[in-house]
Amino acid sequence: MKFILDNIFIVAIAVVSGGALLWPALAPKGRRATALQVTQLINRGKTTILDVRGADEFAAGHVRDAKNIPLADLSNRIGELEKSKGRTLVVVCQSGARSDKAVRQLKAAGFEDALSLDGGMTAWTAAGLPTTK
């Protein structure tokens, strides 16, 4: 106890840095699926792919049959997805961060079965899965 009191600033720094390291693991995330799981969902049917990257990123390469609605426009264009409410909605971005935000927006709008591609297009192409332009 004497050590802690004598070195309170060092102990405080250690506690704060430990909390900072744990924060990403504890931050709320939407439901995620790996590239293999997404491929299985696509093969089963009843899956809609939503790409939330910008138009230029989408044009460079995307998952086949993906619909492109950039994350910045999603709240205004969410009505375009009403037909997909009964389907599994897989949200894709470049790394997975934007798609997590999009999944949260979609869940708030009533899309119960929305999930994010874990690792985004980076993981998709690393797995050697096909893309179209």
CSV table of C-alpha atoms in Angstrom, one decimal:
chain,number,residue,atom,x,y,z
A,1,MET,CA,0.0,0.0,0.0
A,2,LYS,CA,2.9,2.3,0.8
A,3,PHE,CA,4.3,1.8,-2.8
A,4,ILE,CA,0.9,2.8,-4.3
A,5,LEU,CA,0.7,6.0,-2.2
A,6,ASP,CA,4.3,6.9,-2.9
A,7,ASN,CA,4.0,6.3,-6.6
A,8,ILE,CA,0.4,7.4,-7.2
A,9,PHE,CA,1.1,9.0,-10.6
A,10,ILE,CA,2.8,5.9,-12.0
A,11,VAL,CA,0.0,3.7,-10.8
A,12,ALA,CA,-2.6,6.2,-12.3
A,13,ILE,CA,-0.7,6.1,-15.7
A,14,ALA,CA,-0.7,2.3,-15.6
A,15,VAL,CA,-4.4,2.1,-14.9
A,16,VAL,CA,-5.3,4.7,-17.6
A,17,SER,CA,-3.1,3.0,-20.2
A,18,GLY,CA,-4.6,-0.4,-19.3
A,19,GLY,CA,-8.1,1.0,-19.8
A,20,ALA,CA,-7.0,2.5,-23.1
A,21,LEU,CA,-5.8,-0.9,-24.3
A,22,LEU,CA,-9.1,-2.6,-23.3
A,23,TRP,CA,-11.4,0.1,-24.8
A,24,PRO,CA,-11.4,-1.3,-28.4
A,25,ALA,CA,-12.2,-4.8,-27.1
A,26,LEU,CA,-15.1,-3.5,-25.0
A,27,ALA,CA,-16.5,-1.0,-27.5
A,28,PRO,CA,-19.9,-2.0,-28.8
A,29,LYS,CA,-19.8,-3.5,-32.2
A,30,GLY,CA,-22.5,-4.9,-34.4
A,31,ARG,CA,-22.8,-8.5,-35.4
A,32,ARG,CA,-19.9,-9.7,-37.6
A,33,ALA,CA,-19.3,-12.5,-40.0
A,34,THR,CA,-16.0,-13.7,-41.6
A,35,ALA,CA,-15.6,-13.8,-45.3
A,36,LEU,CA,-16.2,-17.6,-45.3
A,37,GLN,CA,-19.5,-17.1,-43.4
A,38,VAL,CA,-20.6,-14.4,-45.8
A,39,THR,CA,-19.8,-16.7,-48.7
A,40,GLN,CA,-22.0,-19.4,-47.1
A,41,LEU,CA,-24.8,-16.9,-46.6
A,42,ILE,CA,-24.6,-15.7,-50.2
A,43,ASN,CA,-24.7,-19.3,-51.5
A,44,ARG,CA,-27.8,-20.0,-49.4
A,45,GLY,CA,-29.6,-17.1,-51.0
A,46,LYS,CA,-31.9,-14.5,-49.3
A,47,THR,CA,-28.8,-12.2,-48.7
A,48,THR,CA,-28.4,-8.6,-49.8
A,49,ILE,CA,-24.9,-7.1,-49.9
A,50,LEU,CA,-24.7,-3.4,-49.0
A,51,ASP,CA,-21.4,-1.7,-49.7
A,52,VAL,CA,-21.0,1.6,-47.7
A,53,ARG,CA,-17.7,2.7,-49.3
A,54,GLY,CA,-17.5,5.8,-51.5
A,55,ALA,CA,-18.3,5.5,-55.2
A,56,ASP,CA,-14.6,5.5,-56.2
A,57,GLU,CA,-13.8,2.7,-53.8
A,58,PHE,CA,-16.8,0.7,-55.0
A,59,ALA,CA,-15.8,1.2,-58.7
A,60,ALA,CA,-12.3,-0.2,-57.9
A,61,GLY,CA,-13.8,-3.5,-56.9
A,62,HIS,CA,-16.7,-4.9,-54.9
A,63,VAL,CA,-18.5,-8.1,-54.0
A,64,ARG,CA,-20.7,-9.3,-56.9
A,65,ASP,CA,-24.3,-7.9,-56.8
A,66,ALA,CA,-23.5,-5.5,-54.0
A,67,LYS,CA,-25.6,-2.3,-53.7
A,68,ASN,CA,-23.6,0.9,-53.1
A,69,ILE,CA,-24.9,3.4,-50.6
A,70,PRO,CA,-22.0,5.4,-49.1
A,71,LEU,CA,-22.2,5.6,-45.3
A,72,ALA,CA,-22.7,9.4,-45.4
A,73,ASP,CA,-25.8,8.9,-47.5
A,74,LEU,CA,-27.2,5.9,-45.7
A,75,SER,CA,-29.6,7.7,-43.3
A,76,ASN,CA,-31.2,9.6,-46.3
A,77,ARG,CA,-31.3,6.5,-48.6
A,78,ILE,CA,-32.3,3.8,-46.1
A,79,GLY,CA,-35.7,3.6,-47.8
A,80,GLU,CA,-34.1,2.0,-50.8
A,81,LEU,CA,-33.4,-1.1,-48.7
A,82,GLU,CA,-37.0,-1.6,-47.5
A,83,LYS,CA,-37.4,-4.7,-49.8
A,84,SER,CA,-34.5,-6.3,-48.0
A,85,LYS,CA,-36.0,-6.2,-44.5
A,86,GLY,CA,-36.8,-9.9,-44.6
A,87,ARG,CA,-33.3,-10.8,-45.9
A,88,THR,CA,-29.9,-11.1,-44.3
A,89,LEU,CA,-28.2,-7.8,-44.9
A,90,VAL,CA,-24.4,-8.0,-45.1
A,91,VAL,CA,-22.7,-4.6,-44.9
A,92,VAL,CA,-19.2,-4.2,-46.4
A,93,CYS,CA,-16.6,-1.4,-46.3
A,94,GLN,CA,-12.9,-1.4,-46.7
A,95,SER,CA,-11.8,-2.5,-43.2
A,96,GLY,CA,-15.0,-3.1,-41.2
A,97,ALA,CA,-15.2,0.2,-39.2
A,98,ARG,CA,-17.7,2.0,-41.4
A,99,SER,CA,-19.8,-1.1,-41.8
A,100,ASP,CA,-20.1,-1.4,-38.0
A,101,LYS,CA,-21.6,2.1,-37.9
A,102,ALA,CA,-23.9,1.2,-40.8
A,103,VAL,CA,-25.1,-1.9,-39.0
A,104,ARG,CA,-26.0,0.1,-35.9
A,105,GLN,CA,-28.0,2.6,-38.1
A,106,LEU,CA,-29.8,-0.3,-39.9
A,107,LYS,CA,-30.7,-2.0,-36.6
A,108,ALA,CA,-32.1,1.3,-35.4
A,109,ALA,CA,-34.2,1.5,-38.6
A,110,GLY,CA,-35.7,-2.0,-38.0
A,111,PHE,CA,-33.3,-4.3,-40.0
A,112,GLU,CA,-33.0,-7.1,-37.5
A,113,ASP,CA,-30.7,-9.4,-39.5
A,114,ALA,CA,-27.9,-7.0,-40.4
A,115,LEU,CA,-24.2,-7.9,-40.0
A,116,SER,CA,-20.8,-6.6,-40.9
A,117,LEU,CA,-18.1,-8.3,-43.0
A,118,ASP,CA,-15.3,-8.7,-40.5
A,119,GLY,CA,-12.2,-7.1,-42.0
A,120,GLY,CA,-14.2,-5.6,-44.9
A,121,MET,CA,-13.0,-5.8,-48.5
A,122,THR,CA,-9.4,-6.2,-47.3
A,123,ALA,CA,-10.3,-9.6,-45.7
A,124,TRP,CA,-12.5,-10.5,-48.7
A,125,THR,CA,-9.6,-10.1,-51.2
A,126,ALA,CA,-7.0,-11.6,-48.8
A,127,ALA,CA,-9.2,-14.7,-48.8
A,128,GLY,CA,-9.0,-14.8,-52.6
A,129,LEU,CA,-12.7,-14.3,-53.1
A,130,PRO,CA,-13.9,-12.8,-56.3
A,131,THR,CA,-14.7,-9.1,-56.9
A,132,THR,CA,-16.3,-7.3,-59.8
A,133,LYS,CA,-15.7,-3.8,-61.1
